[in-house]
PDB file of C-alpha atoms in Angstrom:
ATOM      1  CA  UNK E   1     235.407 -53.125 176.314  1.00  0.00           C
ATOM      2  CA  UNK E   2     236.056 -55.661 173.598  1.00  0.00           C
ATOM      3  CA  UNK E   3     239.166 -55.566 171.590  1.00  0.00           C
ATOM      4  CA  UNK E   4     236.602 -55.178 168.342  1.00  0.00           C
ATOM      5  CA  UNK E   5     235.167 -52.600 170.543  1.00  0.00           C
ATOM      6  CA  UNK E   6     238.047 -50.635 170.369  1.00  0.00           C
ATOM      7  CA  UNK E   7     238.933 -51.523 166.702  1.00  0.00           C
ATOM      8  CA  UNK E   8     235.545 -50.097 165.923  1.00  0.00           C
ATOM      9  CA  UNK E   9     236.373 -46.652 168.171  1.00  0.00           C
ATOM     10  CA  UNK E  10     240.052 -46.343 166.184  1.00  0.00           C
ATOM     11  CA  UNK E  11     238.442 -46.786 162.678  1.00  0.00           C
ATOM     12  CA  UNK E  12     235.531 -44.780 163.339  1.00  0.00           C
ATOM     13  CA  UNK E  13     237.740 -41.854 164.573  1.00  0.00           C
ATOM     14  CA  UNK E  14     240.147 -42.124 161.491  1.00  0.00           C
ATOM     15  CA  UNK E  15     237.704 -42.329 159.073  1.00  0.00           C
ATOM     16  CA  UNK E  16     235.840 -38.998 161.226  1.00  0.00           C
ATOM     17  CA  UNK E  17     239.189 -37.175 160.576  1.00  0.00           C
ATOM     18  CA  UNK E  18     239.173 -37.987 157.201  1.00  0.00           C
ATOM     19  CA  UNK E  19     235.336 -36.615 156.158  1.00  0.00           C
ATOM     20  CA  UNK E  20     235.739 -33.702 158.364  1.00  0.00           C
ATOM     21  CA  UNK E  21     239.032 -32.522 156.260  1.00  0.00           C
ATOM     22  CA  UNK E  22     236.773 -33.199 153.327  1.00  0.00           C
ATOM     23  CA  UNK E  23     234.246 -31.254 154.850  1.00  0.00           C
ATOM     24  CA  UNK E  24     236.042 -28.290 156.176  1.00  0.00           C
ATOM     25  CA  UNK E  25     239.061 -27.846 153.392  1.00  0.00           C
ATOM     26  CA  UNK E  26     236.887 -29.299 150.092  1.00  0.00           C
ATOM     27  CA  UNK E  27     239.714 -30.324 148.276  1.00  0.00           C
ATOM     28  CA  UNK E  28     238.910 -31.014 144.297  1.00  0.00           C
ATOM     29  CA  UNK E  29     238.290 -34.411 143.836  1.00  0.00           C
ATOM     30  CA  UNK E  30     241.499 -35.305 142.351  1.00  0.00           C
ATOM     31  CA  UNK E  31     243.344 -38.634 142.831  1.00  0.00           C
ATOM     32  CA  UNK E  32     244.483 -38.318 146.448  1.00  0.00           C
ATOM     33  CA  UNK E  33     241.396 -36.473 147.524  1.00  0.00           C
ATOM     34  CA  UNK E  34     239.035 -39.836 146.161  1.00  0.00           C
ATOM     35  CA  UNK E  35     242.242 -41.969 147.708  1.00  0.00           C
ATOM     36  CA  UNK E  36     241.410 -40.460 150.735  1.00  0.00           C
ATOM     37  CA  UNK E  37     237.770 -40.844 150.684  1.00  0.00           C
ATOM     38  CA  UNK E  38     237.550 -44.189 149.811  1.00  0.00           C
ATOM     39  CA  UNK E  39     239.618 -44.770 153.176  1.00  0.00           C
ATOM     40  CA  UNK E  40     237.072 -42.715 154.620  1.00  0.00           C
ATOM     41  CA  UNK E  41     233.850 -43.815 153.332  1.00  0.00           C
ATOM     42  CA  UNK E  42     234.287 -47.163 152.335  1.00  0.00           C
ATOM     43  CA  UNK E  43     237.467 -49.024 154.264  1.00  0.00           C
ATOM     44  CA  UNK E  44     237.607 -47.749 157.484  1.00  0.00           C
ATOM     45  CA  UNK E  45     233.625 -47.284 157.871  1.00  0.00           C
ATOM     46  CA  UNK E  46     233.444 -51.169 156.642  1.00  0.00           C
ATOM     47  CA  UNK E  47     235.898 -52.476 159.665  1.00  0.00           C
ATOM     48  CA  UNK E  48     233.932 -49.302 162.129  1.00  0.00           C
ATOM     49  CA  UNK E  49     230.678 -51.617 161.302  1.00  0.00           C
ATOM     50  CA  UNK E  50     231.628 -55.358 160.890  1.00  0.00           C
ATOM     51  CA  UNK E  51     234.032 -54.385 164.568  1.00  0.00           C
ATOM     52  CA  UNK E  52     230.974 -52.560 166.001  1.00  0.00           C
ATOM     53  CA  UNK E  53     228.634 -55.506 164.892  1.00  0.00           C
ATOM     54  CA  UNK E  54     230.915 -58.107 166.493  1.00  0.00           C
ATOM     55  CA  UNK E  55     230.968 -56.148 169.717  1.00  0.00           C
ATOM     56  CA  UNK E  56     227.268 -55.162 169.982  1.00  0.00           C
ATOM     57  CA  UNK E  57     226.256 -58.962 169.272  1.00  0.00           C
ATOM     58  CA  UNK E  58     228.489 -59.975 172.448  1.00  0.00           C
ATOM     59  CA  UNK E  59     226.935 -56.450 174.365  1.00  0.00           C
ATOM     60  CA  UNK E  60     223.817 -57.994 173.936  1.00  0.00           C
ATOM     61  CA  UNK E  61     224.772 -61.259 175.370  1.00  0.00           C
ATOM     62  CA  UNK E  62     225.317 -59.381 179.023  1.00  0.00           C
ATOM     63  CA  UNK E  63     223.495 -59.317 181.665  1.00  0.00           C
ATOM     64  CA  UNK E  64     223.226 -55.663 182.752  1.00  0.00           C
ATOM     65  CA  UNK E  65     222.460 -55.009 179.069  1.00  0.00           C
ATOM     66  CA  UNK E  66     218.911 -57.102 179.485  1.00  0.00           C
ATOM     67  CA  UNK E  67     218.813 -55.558 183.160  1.00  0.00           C
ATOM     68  CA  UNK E  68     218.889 -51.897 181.582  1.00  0.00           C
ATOM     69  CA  UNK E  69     215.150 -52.017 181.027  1.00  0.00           C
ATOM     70  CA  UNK E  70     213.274 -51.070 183.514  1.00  0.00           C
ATOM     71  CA  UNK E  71     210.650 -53.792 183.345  1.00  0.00           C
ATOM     72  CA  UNK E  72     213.683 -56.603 183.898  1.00  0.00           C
ATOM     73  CA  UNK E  73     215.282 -54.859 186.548  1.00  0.00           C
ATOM     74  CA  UNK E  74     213.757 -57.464 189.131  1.00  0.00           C
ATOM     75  CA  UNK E  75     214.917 -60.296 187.246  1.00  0.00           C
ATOM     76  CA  UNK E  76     218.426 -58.562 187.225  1.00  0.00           C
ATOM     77  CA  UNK E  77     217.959 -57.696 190.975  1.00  0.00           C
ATOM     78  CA  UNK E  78     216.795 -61.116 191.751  1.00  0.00           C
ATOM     79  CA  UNK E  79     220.031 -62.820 189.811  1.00  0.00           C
ATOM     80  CA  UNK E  80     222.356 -60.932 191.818  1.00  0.00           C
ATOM     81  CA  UNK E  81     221.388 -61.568 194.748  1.00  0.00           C
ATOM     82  CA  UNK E  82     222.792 -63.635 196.760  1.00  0.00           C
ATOM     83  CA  UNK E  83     220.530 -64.635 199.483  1.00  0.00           C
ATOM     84  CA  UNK E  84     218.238 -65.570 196.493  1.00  0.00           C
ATOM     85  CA  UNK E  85     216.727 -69.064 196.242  1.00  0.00           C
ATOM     86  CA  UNK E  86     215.647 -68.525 192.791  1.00  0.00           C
ATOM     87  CA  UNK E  87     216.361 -70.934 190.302  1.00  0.00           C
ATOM     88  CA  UNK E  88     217.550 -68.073 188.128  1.00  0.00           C
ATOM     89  CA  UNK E  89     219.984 -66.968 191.259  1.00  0.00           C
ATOM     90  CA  UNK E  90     220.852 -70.562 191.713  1.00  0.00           C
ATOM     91  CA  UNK E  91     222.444 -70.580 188.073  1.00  0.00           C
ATOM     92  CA  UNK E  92     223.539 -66.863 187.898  1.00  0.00           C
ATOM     93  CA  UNK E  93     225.963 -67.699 190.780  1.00  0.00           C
ATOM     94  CA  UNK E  94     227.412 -70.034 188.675  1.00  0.00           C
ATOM     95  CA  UNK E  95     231.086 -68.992 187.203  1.00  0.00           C
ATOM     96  CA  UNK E  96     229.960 -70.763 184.337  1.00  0.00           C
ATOM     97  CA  UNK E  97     227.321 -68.292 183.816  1.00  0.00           C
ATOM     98  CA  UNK E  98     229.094 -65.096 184.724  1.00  0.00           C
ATOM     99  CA  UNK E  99     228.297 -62.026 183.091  1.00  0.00           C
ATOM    100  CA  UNK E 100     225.827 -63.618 180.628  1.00  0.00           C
ATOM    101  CA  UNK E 101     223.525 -65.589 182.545  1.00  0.00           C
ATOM    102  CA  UNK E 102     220.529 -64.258 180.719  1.00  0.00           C
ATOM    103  CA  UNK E 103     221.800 -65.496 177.232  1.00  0.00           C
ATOM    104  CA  UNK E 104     223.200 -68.549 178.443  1.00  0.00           C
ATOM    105  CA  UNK E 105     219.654 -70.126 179.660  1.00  0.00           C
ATOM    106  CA  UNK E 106     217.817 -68.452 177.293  1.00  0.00           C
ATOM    107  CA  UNK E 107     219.548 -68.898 173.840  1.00  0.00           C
ATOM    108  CA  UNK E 108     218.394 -72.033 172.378  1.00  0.00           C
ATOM    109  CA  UNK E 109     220.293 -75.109 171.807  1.00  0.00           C
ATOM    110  CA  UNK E 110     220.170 -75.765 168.043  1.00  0.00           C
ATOM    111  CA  UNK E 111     222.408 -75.102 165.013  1.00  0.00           C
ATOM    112  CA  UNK E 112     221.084 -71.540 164.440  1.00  0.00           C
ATOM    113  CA  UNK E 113     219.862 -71.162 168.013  1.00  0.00           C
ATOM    114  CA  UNK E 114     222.776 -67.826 168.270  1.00  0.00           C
ATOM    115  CA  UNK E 115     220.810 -66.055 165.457  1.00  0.00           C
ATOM    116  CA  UNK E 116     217.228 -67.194 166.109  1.00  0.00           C
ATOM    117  CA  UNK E 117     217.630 -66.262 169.556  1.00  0.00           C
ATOM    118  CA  UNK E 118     219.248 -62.871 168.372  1.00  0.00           C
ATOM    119  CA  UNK E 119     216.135 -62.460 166.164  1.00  0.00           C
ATOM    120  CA  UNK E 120     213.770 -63.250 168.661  1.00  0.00           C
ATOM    121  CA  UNK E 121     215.339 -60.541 170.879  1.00  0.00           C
ATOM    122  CA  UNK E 122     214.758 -57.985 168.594  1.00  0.00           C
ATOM    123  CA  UNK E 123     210.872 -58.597 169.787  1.00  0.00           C
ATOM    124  CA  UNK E 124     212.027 -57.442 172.948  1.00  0.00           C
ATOM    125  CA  UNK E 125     213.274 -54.490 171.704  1.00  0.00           C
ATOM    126  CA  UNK E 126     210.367 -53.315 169.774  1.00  0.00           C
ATOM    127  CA  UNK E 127     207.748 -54.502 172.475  1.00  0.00           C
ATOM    128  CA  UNK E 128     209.671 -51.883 174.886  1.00  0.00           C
ATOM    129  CA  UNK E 129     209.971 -48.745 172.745  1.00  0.00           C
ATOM    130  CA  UNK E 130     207.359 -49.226 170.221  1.00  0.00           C
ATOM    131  CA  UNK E 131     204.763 -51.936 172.318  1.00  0.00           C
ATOM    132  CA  UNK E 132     204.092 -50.051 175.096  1.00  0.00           C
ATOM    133  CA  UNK E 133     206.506 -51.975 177.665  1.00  0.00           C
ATOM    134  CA  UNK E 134     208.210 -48.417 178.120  1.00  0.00           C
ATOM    135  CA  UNK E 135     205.537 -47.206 179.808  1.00  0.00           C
ATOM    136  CA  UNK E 136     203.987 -49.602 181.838  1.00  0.00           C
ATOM    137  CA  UNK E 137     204.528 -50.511 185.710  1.00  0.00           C
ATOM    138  CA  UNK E 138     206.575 -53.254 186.806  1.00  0.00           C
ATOM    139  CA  UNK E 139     203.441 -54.269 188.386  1.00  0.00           C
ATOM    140  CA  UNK E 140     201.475 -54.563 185.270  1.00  0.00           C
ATOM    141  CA  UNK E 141     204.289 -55.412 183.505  1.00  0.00           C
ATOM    142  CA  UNK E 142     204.875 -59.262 185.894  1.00  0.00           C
ATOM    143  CA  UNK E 143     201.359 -59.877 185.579  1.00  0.00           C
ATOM    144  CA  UNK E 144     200.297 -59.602 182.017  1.00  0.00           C
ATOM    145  CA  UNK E 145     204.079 -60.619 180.187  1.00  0.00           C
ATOM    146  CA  UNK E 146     204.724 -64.019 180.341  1.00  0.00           C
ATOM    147  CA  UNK E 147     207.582 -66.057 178.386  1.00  0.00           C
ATOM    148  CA  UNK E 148     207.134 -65.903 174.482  1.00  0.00           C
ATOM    149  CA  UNK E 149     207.172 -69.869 174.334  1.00  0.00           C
ATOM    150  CA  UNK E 150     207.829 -72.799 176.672  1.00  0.00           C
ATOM    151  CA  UNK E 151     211.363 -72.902 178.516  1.00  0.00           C
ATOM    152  CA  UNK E 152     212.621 -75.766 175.935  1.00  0.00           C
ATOM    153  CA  UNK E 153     214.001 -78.600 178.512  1.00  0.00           C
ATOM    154  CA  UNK E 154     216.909 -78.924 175.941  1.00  0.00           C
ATOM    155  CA  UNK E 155     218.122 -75.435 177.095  1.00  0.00           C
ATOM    156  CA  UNK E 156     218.453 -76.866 180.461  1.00  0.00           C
ATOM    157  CA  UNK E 157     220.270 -80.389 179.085  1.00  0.00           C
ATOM    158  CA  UNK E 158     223.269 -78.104 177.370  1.00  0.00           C
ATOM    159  CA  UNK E 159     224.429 -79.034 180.805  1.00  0.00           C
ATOM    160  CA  UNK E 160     222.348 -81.074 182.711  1.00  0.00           C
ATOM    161  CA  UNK E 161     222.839 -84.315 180.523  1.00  0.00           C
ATOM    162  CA  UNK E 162     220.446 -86.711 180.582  1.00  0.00           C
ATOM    163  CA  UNK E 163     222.842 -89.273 180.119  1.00  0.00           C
ATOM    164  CA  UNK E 164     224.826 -88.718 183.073  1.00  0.00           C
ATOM    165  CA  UNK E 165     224.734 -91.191 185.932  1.00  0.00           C
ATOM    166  CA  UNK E 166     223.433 -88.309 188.788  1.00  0.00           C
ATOM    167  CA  UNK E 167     220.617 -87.607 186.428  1.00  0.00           C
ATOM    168  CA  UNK E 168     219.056 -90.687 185.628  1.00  0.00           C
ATOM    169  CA  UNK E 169     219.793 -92.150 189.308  1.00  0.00           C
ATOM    170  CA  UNK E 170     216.820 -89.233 190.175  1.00  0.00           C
ATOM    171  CA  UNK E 171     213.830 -91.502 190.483  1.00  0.00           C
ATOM    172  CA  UNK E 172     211.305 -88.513 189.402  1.00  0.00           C
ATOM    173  CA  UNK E 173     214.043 -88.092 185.785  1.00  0.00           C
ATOM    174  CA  UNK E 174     213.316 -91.430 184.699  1.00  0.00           C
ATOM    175  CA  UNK E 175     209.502 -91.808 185.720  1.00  0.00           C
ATOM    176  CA  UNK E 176     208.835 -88.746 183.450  1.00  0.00           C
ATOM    177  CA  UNK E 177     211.643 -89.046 181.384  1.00  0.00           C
ATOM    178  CA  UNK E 178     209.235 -89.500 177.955  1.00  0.00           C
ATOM    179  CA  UNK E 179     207.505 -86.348 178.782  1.00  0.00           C
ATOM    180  CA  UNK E 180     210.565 -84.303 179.487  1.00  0.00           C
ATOM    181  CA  UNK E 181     211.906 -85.164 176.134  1.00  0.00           C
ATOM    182  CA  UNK E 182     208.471 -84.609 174.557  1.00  0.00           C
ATOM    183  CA  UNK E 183     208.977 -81.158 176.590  1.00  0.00           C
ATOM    184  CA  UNK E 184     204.930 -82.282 178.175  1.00  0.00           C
ATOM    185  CA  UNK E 185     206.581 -81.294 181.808  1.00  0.00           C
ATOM    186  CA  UNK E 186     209.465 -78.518 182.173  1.00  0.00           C
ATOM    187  CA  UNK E 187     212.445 -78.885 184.280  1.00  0.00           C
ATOM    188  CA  UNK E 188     211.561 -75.104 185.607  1.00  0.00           C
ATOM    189  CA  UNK E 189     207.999 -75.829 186.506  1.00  0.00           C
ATOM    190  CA  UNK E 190     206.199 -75.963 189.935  1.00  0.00           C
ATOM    191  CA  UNK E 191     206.634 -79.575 191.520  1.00  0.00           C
ATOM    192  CA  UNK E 192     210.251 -79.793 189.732  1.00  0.00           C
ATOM    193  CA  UNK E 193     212.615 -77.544 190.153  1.00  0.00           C
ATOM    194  CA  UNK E 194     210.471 -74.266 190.588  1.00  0.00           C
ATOM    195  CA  UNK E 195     209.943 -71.255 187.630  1.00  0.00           C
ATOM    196  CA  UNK E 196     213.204 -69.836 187.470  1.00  0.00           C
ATOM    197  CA  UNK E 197     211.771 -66.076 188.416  1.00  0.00           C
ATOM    198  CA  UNK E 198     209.304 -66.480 190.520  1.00  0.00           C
ATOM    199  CA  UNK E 199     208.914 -63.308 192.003  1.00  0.00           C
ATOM    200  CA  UNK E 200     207.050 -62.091 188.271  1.00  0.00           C
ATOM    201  CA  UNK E 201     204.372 -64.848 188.896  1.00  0.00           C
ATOM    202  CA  UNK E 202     201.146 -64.715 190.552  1.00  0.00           C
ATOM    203  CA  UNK E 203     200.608 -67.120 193.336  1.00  0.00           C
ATOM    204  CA  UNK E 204     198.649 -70.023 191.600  1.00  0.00           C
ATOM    205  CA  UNK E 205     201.485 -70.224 189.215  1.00  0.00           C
ATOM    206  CA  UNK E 206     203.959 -71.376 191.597  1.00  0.00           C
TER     207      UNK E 206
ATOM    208  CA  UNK L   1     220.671 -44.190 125.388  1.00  0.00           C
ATOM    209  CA  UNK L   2     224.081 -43.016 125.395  1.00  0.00           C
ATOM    210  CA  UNK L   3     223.084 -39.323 125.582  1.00  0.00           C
ATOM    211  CA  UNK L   4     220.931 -39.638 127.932  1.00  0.00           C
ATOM    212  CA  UNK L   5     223.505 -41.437 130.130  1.00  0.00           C
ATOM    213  CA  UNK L   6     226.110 -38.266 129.423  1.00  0.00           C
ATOM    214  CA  UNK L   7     223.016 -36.549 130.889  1.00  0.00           C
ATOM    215  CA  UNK L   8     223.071 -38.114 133.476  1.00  0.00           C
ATOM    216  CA  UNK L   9     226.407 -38.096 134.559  1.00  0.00           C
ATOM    217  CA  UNK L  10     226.641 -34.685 133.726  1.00  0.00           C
ATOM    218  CA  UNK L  11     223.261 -33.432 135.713  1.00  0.00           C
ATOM    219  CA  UNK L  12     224.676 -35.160 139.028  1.00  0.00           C
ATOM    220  CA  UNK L  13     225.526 -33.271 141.786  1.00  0.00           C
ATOM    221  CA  UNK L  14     229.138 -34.278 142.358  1.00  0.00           C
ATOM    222  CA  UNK L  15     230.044 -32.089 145.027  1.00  0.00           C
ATOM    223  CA  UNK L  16     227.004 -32.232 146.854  1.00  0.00           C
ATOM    224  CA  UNK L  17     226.630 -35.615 146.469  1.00  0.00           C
ATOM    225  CA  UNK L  18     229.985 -35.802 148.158  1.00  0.00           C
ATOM    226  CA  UNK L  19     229.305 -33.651 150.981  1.00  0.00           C
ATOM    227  CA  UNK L  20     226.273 -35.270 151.642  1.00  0.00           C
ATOM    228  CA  UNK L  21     227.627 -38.840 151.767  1.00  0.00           C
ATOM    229  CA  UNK L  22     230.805 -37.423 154.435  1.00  0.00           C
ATOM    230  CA  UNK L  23     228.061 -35.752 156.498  1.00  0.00           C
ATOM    231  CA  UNK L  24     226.015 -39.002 156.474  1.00  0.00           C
ATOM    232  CA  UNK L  25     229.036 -41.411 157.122  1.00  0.00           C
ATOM    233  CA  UNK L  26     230.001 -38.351 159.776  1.00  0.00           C
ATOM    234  CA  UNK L  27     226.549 -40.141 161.916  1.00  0.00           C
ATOM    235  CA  UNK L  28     226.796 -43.456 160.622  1.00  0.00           C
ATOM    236  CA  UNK L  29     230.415 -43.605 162.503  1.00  0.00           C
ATOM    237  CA  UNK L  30     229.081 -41.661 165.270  1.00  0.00           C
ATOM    238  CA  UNK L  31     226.095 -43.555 165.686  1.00  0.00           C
ATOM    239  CA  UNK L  32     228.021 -47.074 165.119  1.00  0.00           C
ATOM    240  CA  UNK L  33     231.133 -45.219 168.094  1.00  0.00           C
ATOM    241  CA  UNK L  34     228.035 -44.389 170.496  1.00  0.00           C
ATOM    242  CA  UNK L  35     226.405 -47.736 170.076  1.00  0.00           C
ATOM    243  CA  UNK L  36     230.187 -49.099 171.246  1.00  0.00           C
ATOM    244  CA  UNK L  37     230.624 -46.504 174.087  1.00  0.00           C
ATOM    245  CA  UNK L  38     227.161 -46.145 175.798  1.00  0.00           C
ATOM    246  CA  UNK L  39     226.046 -50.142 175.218  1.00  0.00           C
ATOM    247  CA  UNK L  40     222.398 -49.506 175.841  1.00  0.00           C
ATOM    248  CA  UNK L  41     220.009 -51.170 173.289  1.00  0.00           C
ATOM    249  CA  UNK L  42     218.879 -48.482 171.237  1.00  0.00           C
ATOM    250  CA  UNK L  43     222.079 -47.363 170.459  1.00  0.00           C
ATOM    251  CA  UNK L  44     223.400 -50.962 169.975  1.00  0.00           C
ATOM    252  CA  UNK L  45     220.431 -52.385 168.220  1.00  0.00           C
ATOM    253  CA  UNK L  46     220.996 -48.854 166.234  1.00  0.00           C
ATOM    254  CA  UNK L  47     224.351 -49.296 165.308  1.00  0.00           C
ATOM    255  CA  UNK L  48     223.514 -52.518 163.631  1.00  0.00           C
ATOM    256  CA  UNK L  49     221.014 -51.491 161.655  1.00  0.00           C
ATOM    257  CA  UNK L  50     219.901 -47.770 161.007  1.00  0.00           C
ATOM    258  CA  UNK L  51     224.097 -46.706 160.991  1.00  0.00           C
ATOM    259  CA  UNK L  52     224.762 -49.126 158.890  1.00  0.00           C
ATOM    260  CA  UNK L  53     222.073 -48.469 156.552  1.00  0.00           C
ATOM    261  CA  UNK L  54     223.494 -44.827 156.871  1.00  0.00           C
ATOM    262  CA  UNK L  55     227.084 -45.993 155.661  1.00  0.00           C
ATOM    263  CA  UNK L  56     226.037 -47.750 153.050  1.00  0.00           C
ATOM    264  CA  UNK L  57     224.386 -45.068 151.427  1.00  0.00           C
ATOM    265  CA  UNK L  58     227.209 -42.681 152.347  1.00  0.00           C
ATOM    266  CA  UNK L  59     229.202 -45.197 150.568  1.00  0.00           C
ATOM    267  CA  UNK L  60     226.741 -45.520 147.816  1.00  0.00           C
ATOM    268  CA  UNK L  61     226.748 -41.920 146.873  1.00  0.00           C
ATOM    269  CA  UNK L  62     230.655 -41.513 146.770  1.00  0.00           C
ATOM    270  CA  UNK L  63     230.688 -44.539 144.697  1.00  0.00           C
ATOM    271  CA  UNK L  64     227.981 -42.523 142.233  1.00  0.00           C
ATOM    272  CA  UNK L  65     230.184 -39.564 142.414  1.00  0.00           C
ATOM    273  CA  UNK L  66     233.074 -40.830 141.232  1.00  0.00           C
ATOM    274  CA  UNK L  67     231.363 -42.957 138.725  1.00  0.00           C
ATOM    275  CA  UNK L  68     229.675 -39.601 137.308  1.00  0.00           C
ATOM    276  CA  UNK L  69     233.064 -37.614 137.363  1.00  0.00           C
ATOM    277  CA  UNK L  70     235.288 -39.862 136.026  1.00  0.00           C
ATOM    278  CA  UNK L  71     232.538 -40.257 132.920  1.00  0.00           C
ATOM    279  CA  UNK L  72     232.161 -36.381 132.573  1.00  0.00           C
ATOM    280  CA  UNK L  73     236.274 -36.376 132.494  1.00  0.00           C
ATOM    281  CA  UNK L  74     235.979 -39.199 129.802  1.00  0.00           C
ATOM    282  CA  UNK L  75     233.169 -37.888 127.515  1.00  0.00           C
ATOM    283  CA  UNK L  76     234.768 -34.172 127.640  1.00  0.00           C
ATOM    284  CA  UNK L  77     238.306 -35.827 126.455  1.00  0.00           C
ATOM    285  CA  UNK L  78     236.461 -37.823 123.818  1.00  0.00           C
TER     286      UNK L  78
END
């Protein structure tokens, strides 16, 4: 757990204390009994939500936490395994990547790429419990949902620098070079360096 | 205007009003605690949204009723 985490648990079970004494003893509302409630109701609740907020943005940066719906299960399966040749394993290995390998390929690389990509999450959410996704097979599930927009090539470049030496000595980099920064061909495409999961495609999309 | 203010502030439900907003900051905090301790995204997405939209009226309310007493207290001394 998060030290916010916990700061949210310790505020949220003061503040608890405080409303049930309200609750159970109903004390007039003198001085010390509005005192008391504004600790209750307004301070402690305020630190219980801008702590919990802080740790549920970094919860949903984790992997397991993307892996906990049923439909992404093989992705998660896939990225921890480690006879895996996926491009997805390849990276998830990766210290760098750690616990938040999902988020770290998948957030975009901009100014507001944290909250856009937070946003765009939120999709996820409501496809899954309101969409449908709940209910369907994996099955079904790898061959009707694909990716909500191209894998930006810029995602990949947060490390894989184009500027570096061992990238541009590739000969393939620099005869496509214009249409990987146009984003016409995607690093993670078949005849590069592979789609990152393939296990969810069919066949002719390898 | 004024008088129907005093109305006002004299019709509202101070003690219920009260209750109400502990037993709704009561699941806001429990919702918000849950959303910390079981990490799976309904509760988390929860916590950052419906709870918080919970606590804020919670706060809201106790904010009214103290408003509404402490003008009662005023317009009975006046």
């Amino acid at each position: 757990m998060t030290p916010m985490g916990a700061l949210a648990l310790v505020t949220a079970a003061i503040s608890a204390v405080l409303l049930l004494h309200q609750l159970v003893v109903r004390p007039a509302l003198t001085l010390s009994t509005r005192l008391k409630l504004l600790l209750g109701l307004a301070v402690f609740p305020f630190v219980t939500a801008v702590a919990s907020t802080a740790h549920g943005m970094h919860r949903t940066t984790e992997r397991d936490f993307c892996g906990s719906c049923h439909v992404m299960t093989t992705h998660l399966g896939d990225l921890e395994d480690p006879k895996s040749a996926s491009l997805a394993s390849r990276h998830g290995r990766n210290p760098m990547f750690g616990g938040t390998a999902c988020y770290t390929c998948h957030a975009d690389y901009s100014m507001l790429g944290y909250p856009l990509t937070k946003l765009t999450g939120m999709s996820h959410v409501f496809n899954y419990y309101l969409g449908g996704y709940k209910n369907w097979s994996l099955e079904r599930f790898h061959a009707e949902v694909r990716i909500a927009k191209p894998f930006p090539n810029s995602n990949c470049r947060q490390c894989h620098s184009a500027a570096l030496a061992s990238f541009q000595g590739v000969e393939e980099h620099r005869a496509i070079a214009e249409e990987l920064t146009s984003e016409r061909v995607s690093c993670a495409s078949a005849g590069c360096h592979g789609v990152a999961h393939p296990f969810s495609k069919r066949p002719e999309e390898l | 205007m004024h008088h129907r203010l005093h109305w006002l502030l004299a019709w509202w439900p101070v003690e219920k009003a009260v209750t109400v907003a502990c037993v709704l900051g009561l699941i806001a905090l429990t919702w918000m605690a849950l959303g910390v301790v079981l990490g799976t995204p309904l509760w988390v997405v929860g916590s950052m949204s419906v709870a918080q939209g919970l606590g804020l009226t919670a706060g809201a309310l106790f904010a009214l009723s103290v408003g509404a007493d402490a003008g009662v207290k005023r317009a009975k001394r006046s």
